[in-house]
CSV table of C-alpha atoms in Angstrom, one decimal:
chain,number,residue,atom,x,y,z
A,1,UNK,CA,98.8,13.8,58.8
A,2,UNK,CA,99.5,12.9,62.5
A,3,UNK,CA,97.0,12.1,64.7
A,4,UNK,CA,98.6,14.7,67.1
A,5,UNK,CA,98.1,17.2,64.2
A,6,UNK,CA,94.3,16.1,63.4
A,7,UNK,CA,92.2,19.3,63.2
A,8,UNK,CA,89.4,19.4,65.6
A,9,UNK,CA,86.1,18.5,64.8
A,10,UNK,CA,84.3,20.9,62.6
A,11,UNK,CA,87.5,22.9,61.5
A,12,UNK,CA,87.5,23.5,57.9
A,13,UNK,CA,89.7,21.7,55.6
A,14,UNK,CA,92.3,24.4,53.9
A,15,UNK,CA,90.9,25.7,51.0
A,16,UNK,CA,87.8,24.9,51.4
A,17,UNK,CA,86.9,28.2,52.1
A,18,UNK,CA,87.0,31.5,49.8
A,19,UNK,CA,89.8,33.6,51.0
A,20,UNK,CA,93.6,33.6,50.0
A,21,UNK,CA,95.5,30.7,50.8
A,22,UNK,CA,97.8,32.3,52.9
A,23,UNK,CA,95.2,33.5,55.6
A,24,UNK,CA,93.5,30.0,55.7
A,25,UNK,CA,96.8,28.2,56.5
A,26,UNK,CA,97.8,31.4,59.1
A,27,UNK,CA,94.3,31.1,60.8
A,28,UNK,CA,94.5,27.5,61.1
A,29,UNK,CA,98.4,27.5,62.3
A,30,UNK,CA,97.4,30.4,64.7
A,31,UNK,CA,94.4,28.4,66.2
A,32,UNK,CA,95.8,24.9,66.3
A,33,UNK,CA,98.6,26.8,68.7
A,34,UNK,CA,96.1,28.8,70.8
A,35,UNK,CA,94.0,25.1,71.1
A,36,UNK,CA,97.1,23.2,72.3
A,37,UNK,CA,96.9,20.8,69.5
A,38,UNK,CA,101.0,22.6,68.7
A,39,UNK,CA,102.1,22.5,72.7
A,40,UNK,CA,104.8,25.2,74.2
A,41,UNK,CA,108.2,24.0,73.1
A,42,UNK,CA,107.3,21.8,70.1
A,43,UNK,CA,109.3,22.2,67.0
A,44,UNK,CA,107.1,23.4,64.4
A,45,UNK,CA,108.9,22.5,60.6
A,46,UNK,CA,107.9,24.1,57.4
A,47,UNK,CA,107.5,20.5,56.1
A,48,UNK,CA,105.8,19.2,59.1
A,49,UNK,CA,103.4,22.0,58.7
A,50,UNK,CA,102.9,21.8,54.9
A,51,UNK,CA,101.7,18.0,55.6
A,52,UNK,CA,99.9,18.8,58.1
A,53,UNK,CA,97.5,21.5,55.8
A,54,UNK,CA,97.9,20.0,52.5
A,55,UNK,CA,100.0,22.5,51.3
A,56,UNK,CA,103.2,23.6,49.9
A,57,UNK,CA,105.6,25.4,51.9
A,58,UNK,CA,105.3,29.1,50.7
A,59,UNK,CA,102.0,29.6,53.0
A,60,UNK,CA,103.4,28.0,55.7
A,61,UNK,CA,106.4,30.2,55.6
A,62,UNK,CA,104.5,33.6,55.9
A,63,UNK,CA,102.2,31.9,58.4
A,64,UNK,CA,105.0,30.9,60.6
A,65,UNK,CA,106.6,34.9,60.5
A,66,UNK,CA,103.2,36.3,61.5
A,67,UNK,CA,103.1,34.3,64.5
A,68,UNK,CA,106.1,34.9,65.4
A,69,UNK,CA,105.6,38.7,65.4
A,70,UNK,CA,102.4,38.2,67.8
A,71,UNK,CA,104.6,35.8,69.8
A,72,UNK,CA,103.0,32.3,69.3
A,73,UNK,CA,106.4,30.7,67.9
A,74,UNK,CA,110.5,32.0,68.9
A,75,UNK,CA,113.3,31.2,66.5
A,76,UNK,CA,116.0,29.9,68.7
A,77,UNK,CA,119.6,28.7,67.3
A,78,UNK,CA,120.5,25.3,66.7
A,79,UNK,CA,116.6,25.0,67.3
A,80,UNK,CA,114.5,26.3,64.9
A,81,UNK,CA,110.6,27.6,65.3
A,82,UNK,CA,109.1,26.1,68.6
A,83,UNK,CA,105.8,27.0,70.3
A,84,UNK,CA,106.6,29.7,72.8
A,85,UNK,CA,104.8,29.6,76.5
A,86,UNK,CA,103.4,32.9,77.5
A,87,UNK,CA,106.4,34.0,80.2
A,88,UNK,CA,105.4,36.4,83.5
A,89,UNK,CA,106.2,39.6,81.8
A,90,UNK,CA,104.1,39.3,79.1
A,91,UNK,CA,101.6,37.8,80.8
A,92,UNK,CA,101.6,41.0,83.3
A,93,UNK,CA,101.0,43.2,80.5
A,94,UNK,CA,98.2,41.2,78.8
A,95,UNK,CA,96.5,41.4,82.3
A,96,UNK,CA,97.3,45.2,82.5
A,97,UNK,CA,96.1,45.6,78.9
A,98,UNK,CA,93.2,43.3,79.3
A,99,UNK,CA,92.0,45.1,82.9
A,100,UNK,CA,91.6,48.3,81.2
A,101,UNK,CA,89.5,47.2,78.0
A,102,UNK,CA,87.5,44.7,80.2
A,103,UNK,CA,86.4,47.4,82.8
A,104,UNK,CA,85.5,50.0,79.8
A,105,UNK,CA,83.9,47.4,77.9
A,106,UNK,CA,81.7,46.7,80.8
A,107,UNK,CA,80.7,49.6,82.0
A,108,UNK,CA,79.7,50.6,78.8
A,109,UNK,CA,77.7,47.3,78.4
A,110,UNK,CA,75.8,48.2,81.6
A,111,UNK,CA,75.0,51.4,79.9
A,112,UNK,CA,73.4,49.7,77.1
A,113,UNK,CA,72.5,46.3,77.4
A,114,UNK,CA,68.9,45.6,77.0
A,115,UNK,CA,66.4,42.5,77.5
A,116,UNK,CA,68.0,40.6,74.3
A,117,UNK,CA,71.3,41.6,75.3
A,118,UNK,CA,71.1,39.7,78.9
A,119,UNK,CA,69.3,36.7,77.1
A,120,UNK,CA,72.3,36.0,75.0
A,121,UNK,CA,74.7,36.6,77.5
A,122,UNK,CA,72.8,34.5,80.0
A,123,UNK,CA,72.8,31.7,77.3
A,124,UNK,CA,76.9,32.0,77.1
A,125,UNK,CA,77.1,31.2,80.7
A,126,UNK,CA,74.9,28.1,80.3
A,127,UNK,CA,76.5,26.6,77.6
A,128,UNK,CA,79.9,27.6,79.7
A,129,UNK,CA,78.4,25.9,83.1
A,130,UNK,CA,77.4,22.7,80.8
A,131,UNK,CA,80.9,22.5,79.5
A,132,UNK,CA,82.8,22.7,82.2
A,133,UNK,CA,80.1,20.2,84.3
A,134,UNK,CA,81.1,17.8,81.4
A,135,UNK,CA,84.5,18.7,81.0
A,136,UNK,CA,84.4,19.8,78.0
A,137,UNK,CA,87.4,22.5,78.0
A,138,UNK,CA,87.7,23.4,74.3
A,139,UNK,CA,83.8,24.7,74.6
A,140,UNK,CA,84.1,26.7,77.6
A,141,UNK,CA,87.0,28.2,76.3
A,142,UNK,CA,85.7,29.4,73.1
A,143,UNK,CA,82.3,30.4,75.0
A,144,UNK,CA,84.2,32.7,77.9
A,145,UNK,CA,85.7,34.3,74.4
A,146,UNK,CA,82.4,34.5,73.2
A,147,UNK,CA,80.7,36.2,76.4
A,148,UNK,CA,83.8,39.0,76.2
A,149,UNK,CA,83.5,39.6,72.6
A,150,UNK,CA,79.6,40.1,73.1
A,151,UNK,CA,80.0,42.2,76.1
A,152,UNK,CA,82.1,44.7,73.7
A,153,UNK,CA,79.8,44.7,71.0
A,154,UNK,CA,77.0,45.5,73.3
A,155,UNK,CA,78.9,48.2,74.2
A,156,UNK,CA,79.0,50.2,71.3
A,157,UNK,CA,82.8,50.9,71.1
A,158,UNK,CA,83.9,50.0,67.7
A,159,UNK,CA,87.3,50.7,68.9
A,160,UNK,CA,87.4,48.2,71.8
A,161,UNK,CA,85.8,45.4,69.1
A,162,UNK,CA,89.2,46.7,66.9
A,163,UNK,CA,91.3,46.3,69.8
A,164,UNK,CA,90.2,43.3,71.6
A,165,UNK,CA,90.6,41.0,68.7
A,166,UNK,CA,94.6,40.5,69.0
A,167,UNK,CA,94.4,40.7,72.9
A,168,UNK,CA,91.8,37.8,72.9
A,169,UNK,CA,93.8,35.5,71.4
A,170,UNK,CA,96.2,35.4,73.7
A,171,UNK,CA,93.9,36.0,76.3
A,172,UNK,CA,92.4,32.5,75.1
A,173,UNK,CA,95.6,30.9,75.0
A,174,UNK,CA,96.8,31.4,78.6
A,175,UNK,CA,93.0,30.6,79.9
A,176,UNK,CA,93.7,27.0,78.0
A,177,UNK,CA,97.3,26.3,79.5
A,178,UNK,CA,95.4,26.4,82.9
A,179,UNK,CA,91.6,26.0,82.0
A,180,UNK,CA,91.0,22.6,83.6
A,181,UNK,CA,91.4,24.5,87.3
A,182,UNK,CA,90.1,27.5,85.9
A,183,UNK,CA,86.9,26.8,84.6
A,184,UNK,CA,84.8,26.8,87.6
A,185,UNK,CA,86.3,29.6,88.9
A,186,UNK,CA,86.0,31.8,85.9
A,187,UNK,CA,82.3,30.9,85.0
A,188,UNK,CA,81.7,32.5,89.0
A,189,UNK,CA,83.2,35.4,88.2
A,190,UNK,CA,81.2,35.6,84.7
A,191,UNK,CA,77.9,35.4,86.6
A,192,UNK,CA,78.4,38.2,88.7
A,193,UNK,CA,79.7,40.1,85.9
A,194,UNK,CA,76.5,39.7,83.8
A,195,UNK,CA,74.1,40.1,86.5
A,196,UNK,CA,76.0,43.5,87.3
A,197,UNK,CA,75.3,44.4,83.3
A,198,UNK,CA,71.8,43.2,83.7
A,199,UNK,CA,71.0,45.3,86.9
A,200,UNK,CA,72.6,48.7,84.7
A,201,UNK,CA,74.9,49.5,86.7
A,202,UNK,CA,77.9,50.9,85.4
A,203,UNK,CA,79.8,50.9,88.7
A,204,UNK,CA,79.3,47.1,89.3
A,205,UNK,CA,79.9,45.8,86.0
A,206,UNK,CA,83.1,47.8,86.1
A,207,UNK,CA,84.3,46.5,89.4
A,208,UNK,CA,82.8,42.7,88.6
A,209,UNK,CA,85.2,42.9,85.5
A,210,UNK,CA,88.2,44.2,87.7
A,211,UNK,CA,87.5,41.6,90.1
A,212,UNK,CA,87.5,39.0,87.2
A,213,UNK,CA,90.7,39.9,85.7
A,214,UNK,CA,92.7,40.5,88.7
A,215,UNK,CA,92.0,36.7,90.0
A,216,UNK,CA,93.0,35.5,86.2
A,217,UNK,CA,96.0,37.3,86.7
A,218,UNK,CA,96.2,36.0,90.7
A,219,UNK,CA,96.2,32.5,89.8
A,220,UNK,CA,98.3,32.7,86.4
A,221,UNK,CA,100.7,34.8,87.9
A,222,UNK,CA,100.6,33.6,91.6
A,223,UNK,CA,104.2,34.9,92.9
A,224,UNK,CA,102.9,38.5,91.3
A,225,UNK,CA,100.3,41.0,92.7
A,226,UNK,CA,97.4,41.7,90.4
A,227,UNK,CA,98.0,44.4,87.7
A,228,UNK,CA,97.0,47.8,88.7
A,229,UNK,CA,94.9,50.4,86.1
A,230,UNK,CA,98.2,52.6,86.2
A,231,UNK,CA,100.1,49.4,85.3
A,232,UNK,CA,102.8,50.5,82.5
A,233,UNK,CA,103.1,48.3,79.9
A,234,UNK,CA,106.7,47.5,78.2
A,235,UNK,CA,107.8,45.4,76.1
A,236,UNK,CA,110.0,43.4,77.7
A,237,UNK,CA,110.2,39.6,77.9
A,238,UNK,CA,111.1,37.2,80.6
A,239,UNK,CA,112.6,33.9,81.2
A,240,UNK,CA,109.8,31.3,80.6
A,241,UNK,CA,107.5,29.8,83.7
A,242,UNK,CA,105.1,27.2,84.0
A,243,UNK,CA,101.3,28.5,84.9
A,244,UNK,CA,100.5,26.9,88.7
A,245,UNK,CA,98.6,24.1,89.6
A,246,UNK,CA,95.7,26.4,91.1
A,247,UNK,CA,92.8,28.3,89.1
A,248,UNK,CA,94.1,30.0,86.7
C-alpha cells in the first residue's frame, strides 16, 4: 500500500469487522475521500483500490458506483474515475438543504435538551476548541459532525437523524477542503448555538443555527449570497471551483 493511501490511525483493517465485504470496502472508500487521504481530481483505479484494501476488485467495483451516485467520484472519458470537488451549485443546495434541517433540528433541541444533554454538547466544543488550538483538523472535523448529529438526536426527530446522515457527509467534506481557516470560526459559531439550546429557547437556537450556516455558505461560496429558507433546490451541476482562502 502507498503511504499516501495509509489508513488513518485507528481505522479498521477490511474485514476485520462483521459485515459484508462490500460495505466495509464502500465505507472505507467513502471516508478515505471525505478525509482527503483520495484528493479532488485524483484517479481512483479498481487495481489501485483493491491494493489499497486488500481486496479483489469485485468490492471495489460496486464501491466505486455508489460513490459516484452520491457524487464523491465522476467518470470522465479518456479519464476514468477521479475524485470530484464539490462545485458552487451543489454546494448552494447542500447549504439550502442543510439551513433548513439545522434550524429544525435546533429549535427542537432547545425544546428538549436537558442538564445531560448540555454536558455532552459542552464536552464537543472542548474537545473541538483543543483540536483546533493544536491543529488537529481531522478531530475537529469529526467533533463539529459529532455536535450536529447530537443536536438532532436530542431533538427527537427520527426523521431528521434519517435524513441528516447523507447530508453530513458531504457537509463534512466541504468543512475539510477549507477547515484549516474555518475552524476557529465555526467552533464561535457552535458556542453560541449551544448556549442558545441550553438557555431553551427555541427562537435563538433557530436563528444561532441560521447564522451558522449562512457564514459556512459565506465563506465557501464567497461570490454567492447566503442561501435563503425558500431556496429551491435543483439538481443541476456547475463547472468546478476552488473553495477561497478565507473561513470557510
Amino acid at each position: 500500500m502507498s503511504d499516501a493511501a495509509a489508513p488513518r490511525p485507528g481505522e479498521p483493517t477490511i474485514g476485520e469487522r462483521h459485515t459484508p465485504l462490500r460495505e466495509q470496502v464502500l465505507d472505507a472508500l467513502r471516508s478515505r475521500i471525505i478525509n482527503g487521504v483520495y484528493a479532488p481530481g485524483q484517479r481512483l483505479t479498481e487495481e489501485r483500490l483493491a491494493e489499497d484494501f486488500g481486496v479483489s476488485r469485485n468490492p471495489v467495483r460496486e464501491a466505486l458506483r455508489v460513490v459516484q451516485a452520491e457524487g464523491f467520484v465522476l467518470e470522465l472519458p479518456r479519464r476514468g474515475v477521479i475524485v470530484a470537488s464539490p462545485d458552487p451549485t451543489s454546494m448552494r443546495d447542500l447549504f439550502a438543504v442543510r439551513r433548513r434541517l439545522e434550524t429544525l433540528a435546533a429549535r427542537q433541541a432547545a425544546e428538549r435538551a436537558g442538564p445531560v444533554d448540555i454536558v455532552g454538547l459542552r464536552d464537543l466544543l472542548d474537545g473541538a476548541r483543543r483540536g483546533t488550538e493544536v491543529q488537529d483538523f481531522d478531530l475537529v472535523a469529526e467533533l463539529n459532525s459529532a455536535l450536529h448529529r447530537r443536536i438532532i438526536d436530542i431533538g427527537g426527530n427520527r426523521w431528521l437523524g434519517t435524513l441528516s446522515v447523507s447530508l453530513y457527509r458531504h457537509v463534512e467534506w466541504v468543512f475539510r477542503l477549507g477547515v484549516v481557516d474555518r475552524a476557529p470560526h465555526s467552533w464561535t459559531e457552535h458556542v453560541r448555538l449551544v448556549e442558545a439550546i441550553a438557555s431553551g429557547d427555541p427562537e435563538a437556537a433557530e436563528q444561532a443555527a441560521a447564522e451558522h450556516v449562512d457564514a459556512a455558505a459565506a465563506a465557501a461560496l464567497p461570490d454567492a449570497s447566503a442561501p435563503s429558507p425558500s431556496h429551491d433546490v435543483p439538481g443541476a451541476r456547475a463547472p468546478l471551483s476552488p473553495l477561497p482562502d478565507r473561513p470557510a
